Structure formats: structure tokens, C-alpha cells
Amino acid sequence: MKPRRRVALFMDIVTAYDHGVARGILRYARQCAQWQLFGHGWTMAQISDQKTWNGDGVITRVHDVNEVPRLLALGVPVVDVCRATLHPRIHSAANDDLATGRIAGEHLLSIGHRNFAFCGAPEGVWSQRRWRGFAEAVGVPEAQMANFQRPRAWWHKSGRVPVVLKQWLGRQPRPFAIFSGDDA
């Protein structure tokens, strides 16, 4: 019998995406019976001190390059399920962002749209890749496409639609299709 792998799930489970990823990981861990999950929440074993935790790997969402040294200091493989911050020693398991953008562009073209815009986050590698795929699919260079980009945190603020976004939307030619790089 193979030894159980001790895998930490370091994710803030806030968005629908986070929930879906965490559910998939939990389901896999139960099915294979070779993983013991650690992390936060009642479904996982708790980690009292990350520095002394004796694990085999980490699954996380790396949102900021400043998180990388702490994760690498654990001395185990780290898998990022977001791919927001690229690092040569962080493995990635995420969707194909270029393909996501292409699929959105192809769909909007197929239903007759001819004017396009993009909303995204400039610091998000995933967001920029989605924009590139979208621009390629609709045949409009990124530099010529209307786009509205703000930091990820700006999009996640709750409340009414900001005036600056309303003004930008009002300047777009009608009808037009917007591809948003993020659910927020």
C-alpha cells in the first residue's frame, strides 16, 4: 500500500471559482484515498505552524509574487490553480486562458457582433492572456480594442457601478460586446 500524501490546500475560498476548485480537490482526495488534506476549514486537518508542517505538497492560489518565498520555503512542490503570478518553481494547473478568450470572441462573432471591448485586470497574467485570445479571435489588435482595466481589487469592491466605468461604457459604439476577463 502506498503511503498517504499530505497535501495542504491554502486557498481563500471566496469566489465560485474557489469553491469549484476546492470541491474538485476534496472529491479527488476522497476517491483516491491516498491524500490527507490539510488547511483551513472543518473538512481538513489543521496546520498549526506552516514552518514545521511535514507535508508532501501545496495547492494554492498565488495572487501576489510576494507570497512565493513563503510557499517555496516549505520545501515541497507548490501548484497554483490560478496562474495569476508566474514563477519558474511554482507549478500550474489552471484553465487555458488564451483558449477562454478565443472561445468568447468566436461566440460573440458567431452571433453577429462587430464592435468589441474588454474589461480586465492589468496585473493578472490570466486576464492579459484572455484579452490576447479574445483580440485574436475577433481580429482586432489589442492596442486598437476598447478596453477598461483596473486592478483586481478594484473589481472586487462591492457597491454600485463606478461613474468612471459608466462613462467608459457610454463612449462605446452601439451595439458592442464586452468580454470580461474575470467574473467580478
Tab-separated table of C-alpha atoms in Angstrom:
chain	number	residue	atom	x	y	z
A	1	MET	CA	0.000	0.000	0.000
A	2	LYS	CA	1.269	3.441	-0.948
A	3	PRO	CA	1.848	5.916	1.863
A	4	ARG	CA	-0.723	8.694	2.153
A	5	ARG	CA	0.325	12.023	0.716
A	6	ARG	CA	-0.034	15.017	2.995
A	7	VAL	CA	-1.355	17.847	0.813
A	8	ALA	CA	-2.156	21.357	2.012
A	9	LEU	CA	-4.908	23.401	0.424
A	10	PHE	CA	-4.039	27.057	1.003
A	11	MET	CA	-6.912	28.932	-0.608
A	12	ASP	CA	-9.287	31.642	0.473
A	13	ILE	CA	-12.497	30.008	-0.641
A	14	VAL	CA	-14.416	33.161	-1.516
A	15	THR	CA	-15.498	33.019	-5.155
A	16	ALA	CA	-17.483	30.434	-7.105
A	17	TYR	CA	-14.232	29.529	-8.861
A	18	ASP	CA	-12.542	28.866	-5.500
A	19	HIS	CA	-15.468	26.716	-4.359
A	20	GLY	CA	-15.393	24.690	-7.559
A	21	VAL	CA	-11.657	24.072	-7.356
A	22	ALA	CA	-11.843	23.136	-3.664
A	23	ARG	CA	-14.789	20.768	-4.284
A	24	GLY	CA	-12.858	19.067	-7.071
A	25	ILE	CA	-9.771	18.653	-4.880
A	26	LEU	CA	-11.853	17.290	-1.982
A	27	ARG	CA	-13.627	14.862	-4.296
A	28	TYR	CA	-10.325	13.657	-5.747
A	29	ALA	CA	-8.780	13.253	-2.288
A	30	ARG	CA	-11.759	11.134	-1.160
A	31	GLN	CA	-11.757	8.976	-4.296
A	32	CYS	CA	-8.063	8.214	-4.423
A	33	ALA	CA	-7.815	7.717	-0.647
A	34	GLN	CA	-4.104	8.419	-0.909
A	35	TRP	CA	-4.275	12.053	0.151
A	36	GLN	CA	-4.726	13.563	3.556
A	37	LEU	CA	-5.786	17.187	3.126
A	38	PHE	CA	-4.616	19.958	5.424
A	39	GLY	CA	-5.706	23.566	5.511
A	40	HIS	CA	-8.429	25.774	6.853
A	41	GLY	CA	-11.987	24.682	7.489
A	42	TRP	CA	-13.738	21.795	9.110
A	43	THR	CA	-13.219	19.322	6.254
A	44	MET	CA	-9.406	19.321	6.544
A	45	ALA	CA	-6.785	18.583	9.137
A	46	GLN	CA	-5.443	21.795	10.628
A	47	ILE	CA	-1.896	23.105	10.265
A	48	SER	CA	-0.781	24.737	13.454
A	49	ASP	CA	2.538	26.010	12.067
A	50	GLN	CA	3.321	26.109	8.357
A	51	LYS	CA	7.057	26.286	9.050
A	52	THR	CA	7.105	22.936	10.834
A	53	TRP	CA	4.390	21.180	8.809
A	54	ASN	CA	5.717	17.935	7.342
A	55	GLY	CA	3.837	17.738	4.056
A	56	ASP	CA	4.256	16.467	0.524
A	57	GLY	CA	2.765	19.340	-1.461
A	58	VAL	CA	0.661	22.502	-1.548
A	59	ILE	CA	-2.255	23.507	-3.753
A	60	THR	CA	-2.940	27.230	-3.648
A	61	ARG	CA	-3.888	30.388	-5.490
A	62	VAL	CA	-0.901	32.693	-5.791
A	63	HIS	CA	-2.261	36.224	-6.170
A	64	ASP	CA	0.940	38.100	-5.399
A	65	VAL	CA	4.577	37.329	-6.174
A	66	ASN	CA	5.382	38.244	-2.538
A	67	GLU	CA	3.639	35.015	-1.437
A	68	VAL	CA	6.106	32.834	-3.380
A	69	PRO	CA	9.101	32.834	-0.959
A	70	ARG	CA	6.911	31.687	1.956
A	71	LEU	CA	5.446	28.875	-0.140
A	72	LEU	CA	8.803	27.736	-1.521
A	73	ALA	CA	10.299	27.780	1.987
A	74	LEU	CA	8.088	24.765	2.791
A	75	GLY	CA	10.385	22.688	0.576
A	76	VAL	CA	7.558	20.837	-1.194
A	77	PRO	CA	6.028	21.140	-4.688
A	78	VAL	CA	3.571	24.028	-4.999
A	79	VAL	CA	0.726	24.010	-7.527
A	80	ASP	CA	-1.045	27.276	-8.356
A	81	VAL	CA	-4.648	26.843	-9.542
A	82	CYS	CA	-4.976	30.473	-10.590
A	83	ARG	CA	-1.816	31.262	-12.573
A	84	ALA	CA	-2.038	34.930	-11.651
A	85	THR	CA	1.678	35.161	-10.828
A	86	LEU	CA	4.156	33.215	-12.918
A	87	HIS	CA	7.210	31.779	-11.177
A	88	PRO	CA	9.551	29.095	-12.551
A	89	ARG	CA	9.338	26.980	-9.377
A	90	ILE	CA	5.565	27.162	-8.989
A	91	HIS	CA	3.648	24.547	-10.988
A	92	SER	CA	0.367	25.459	-12.594
A	93	ALA	CA	-2.914	23.637	-13.055
A	94	ALA	CA	-5.411	26.070	-14.486
A	95	ASN	CA	-7.615	26.592	-17.490
A	96	ASP	CA	-6.207	27.695	-20.845
A	97	ASP	CA	-6.692	31.454	-20.711
A	98	LEU	CA	-5.878	32.052	-24.386
A	99	ALA	CA	-8.491	29.469	-25.357
A	100	THR	CA	-11.018	31.063	-22.979
A	101	GLY	CA	-10.577	34.393	-24.759
A	102	ARG	CA	-10.737	32.786	-28.199
A	103	ILE	CA	-13.940	30.901	-27.371
A	104	ALA	CA	-15.574	34.110	-26.107
A	105	GLY	CA	-14.538	36.002	-29.237
A	106	GLU	CA	-15.671	33.253	-31.597
A	107	HIS	CA	-19.048	33.086	-29.856
A	108	LEU	CA	-19.621	36.833	-29.991
A	109	LEU	CA	-18.645	36.901	-33.689
A	110	SER	CA	-20.959	33.973	-34.418
A	111	ILE	CA	-23.979	35.849	-33.055
A	112	GLY	CA	-23.275	38.894	-35.189
A	113	HIS	CA	-21.288	41.337	-33.048
A	114	ARG	CA	-18.767	43.547	-34.823
A	115	ASN	CA	-17.731	46.029	-32.096
A	116	PHE	CA	-15.775	44.656	-29.165
A	117	ALA	CA	-14.377	45.755	-25.833
A	118	PHE	CA	-12.510	44.112	-22.981
A	119	CYS	CA	-12.608	44.590	-19.214
A	120	GLY	CA	-9.828	43.111	-17.116
A	121	ALA	CA	-7.036	43.414	-14.584
A	122	PRO	CA	-3.633	44.617	-15.852
A	123	GLU	CA	-1.673	42.720	-13.188
A	124	GLY	CA	-3.377	39.408	-13.929
A	125	VAL	CA	-1.398	37.184	-16.320
A	126	TRP	CA	-4.615	35.230	-16.850
A	127	SER	CA	-6.527	38.421	-17.687
A	128	GLN	CA	-3.965	39.544	-20.258
A	129	ARG	CA	-3.925	36.103	-21.878
A	130	ARG	CA	-7.716	36.085	-22.109
A	131	TRP	CA	-7.617	39.532	-23.709
A	132	ARG	CA	-4.987	38.368	-26.227
A	133	GLY	CA	-7.068	35.290	-27.167
A	134	PHE	CA	-10.199	37.420	-27.468
A	135	ALA	CA	-8.464	40.020	-29.650
A	136	GLU	CA	-7.031	37.303	-31.917
A	137	ALA	CA	-10.439	35.667	-32.343
A	138	VAL	CA	-12.285	38.866	-33.250
A	139	GLY	CA	-9.451	40.159	-35.428
A	140	VAL	CA	-8.870	43.417	-33.553
A	141	PRO	CA	-5.334	44.105	-32.279
A	142	GLU	CA	-5.210	44.601	-28.512
A	143	ALA	CA	-3.766	48.092	-28.994
A	144	GLN	CA	-6.834	49.102	-31.032
A	145	MET	CA	-9.520	47.413	-28.925
A	146	ALA	CA	-11.511	49.438	-26.424
A	147	ASN	CA	-10.505	48.215	-23.004
A	148	PHE	CA	-11.154	49.133	-19.408
A	149	GLN	CA	-8.617	47.735	-16.982
A	150	ARG	CA	-8.356	48.204	-13.255
A	151	PRO	CA	-6.515	46.248	-10.547
A	152	ARG	CA	-8.239	43.074	-9.396
A	153	ALA	CA	-9.110	44.616	-6.023
A	154	TRP	CA	-10.984	47.452	-7.792
A	155	TRP	CA	-13.307	44.941	-9.481
A	156	HIS	CA	-13.993	43.075	-6.252
A	157	LYS	CA	-15.283	46.107	-4.364
A	158	SER	CA	-18.957	45.811	-3.668
A	159	GLY	CA	-21.430	48.519	-4.430
A	160	ARG	CA	-22.782	50.385	-7.401
A	161	VAL	CA	-21.159	50.587	-10.802
A	162	PRO	CA	-18.498	53.324	-10.547
A	163	VAL	CA	-19.049	56.515	-12.542
A	164	VAL	CA	-15.786	56.053	-14.455
A	165	LEU	CA	-16.984	52.663	-15.741
A	166	LYS	CA	-20.411	54.080	-16.663
A	167	GLN	CA	-18.709	56.893	-18.592
A	168	TRP	CA	-16.448	54.451	-20.438
A	169	LEU	CA	-19.432	52.262	-21.343
A	170	GLY	CA	-21.299	55.341	-22.604
A	171	ARG	CA	-18.486	56.167	-25.053
A	172	GLN	CA	-18.580	52.760	-26.780
A	173	PRO	CA	-20.202	52.387	-30.215
A	174	ARG	CA	-23.574	50.654	-30.140
A	175	PRO	CA	-24.157	47.776	-30.312
A	176	PHE	CA	-21.000	46.313	-28.819
A	177	ALA	CA	-19.950	43.177	-26.992
A	178	ILE	CA	-17.787	43.169	-23.868
A	179	PHE	CA	-15.614	40.266	-22.816
A	180	SER	CA	-14.811	40.396	-19.117
A	181	GLY	CA	-11.631	38.625	-18.058
A	182	ASP	CA	-12.975	37.974	-14.550
A	183	ASP	CA	-16.354	37.139	-13.039
A	184	ALA	CA	-16.176	40.186	-10.777
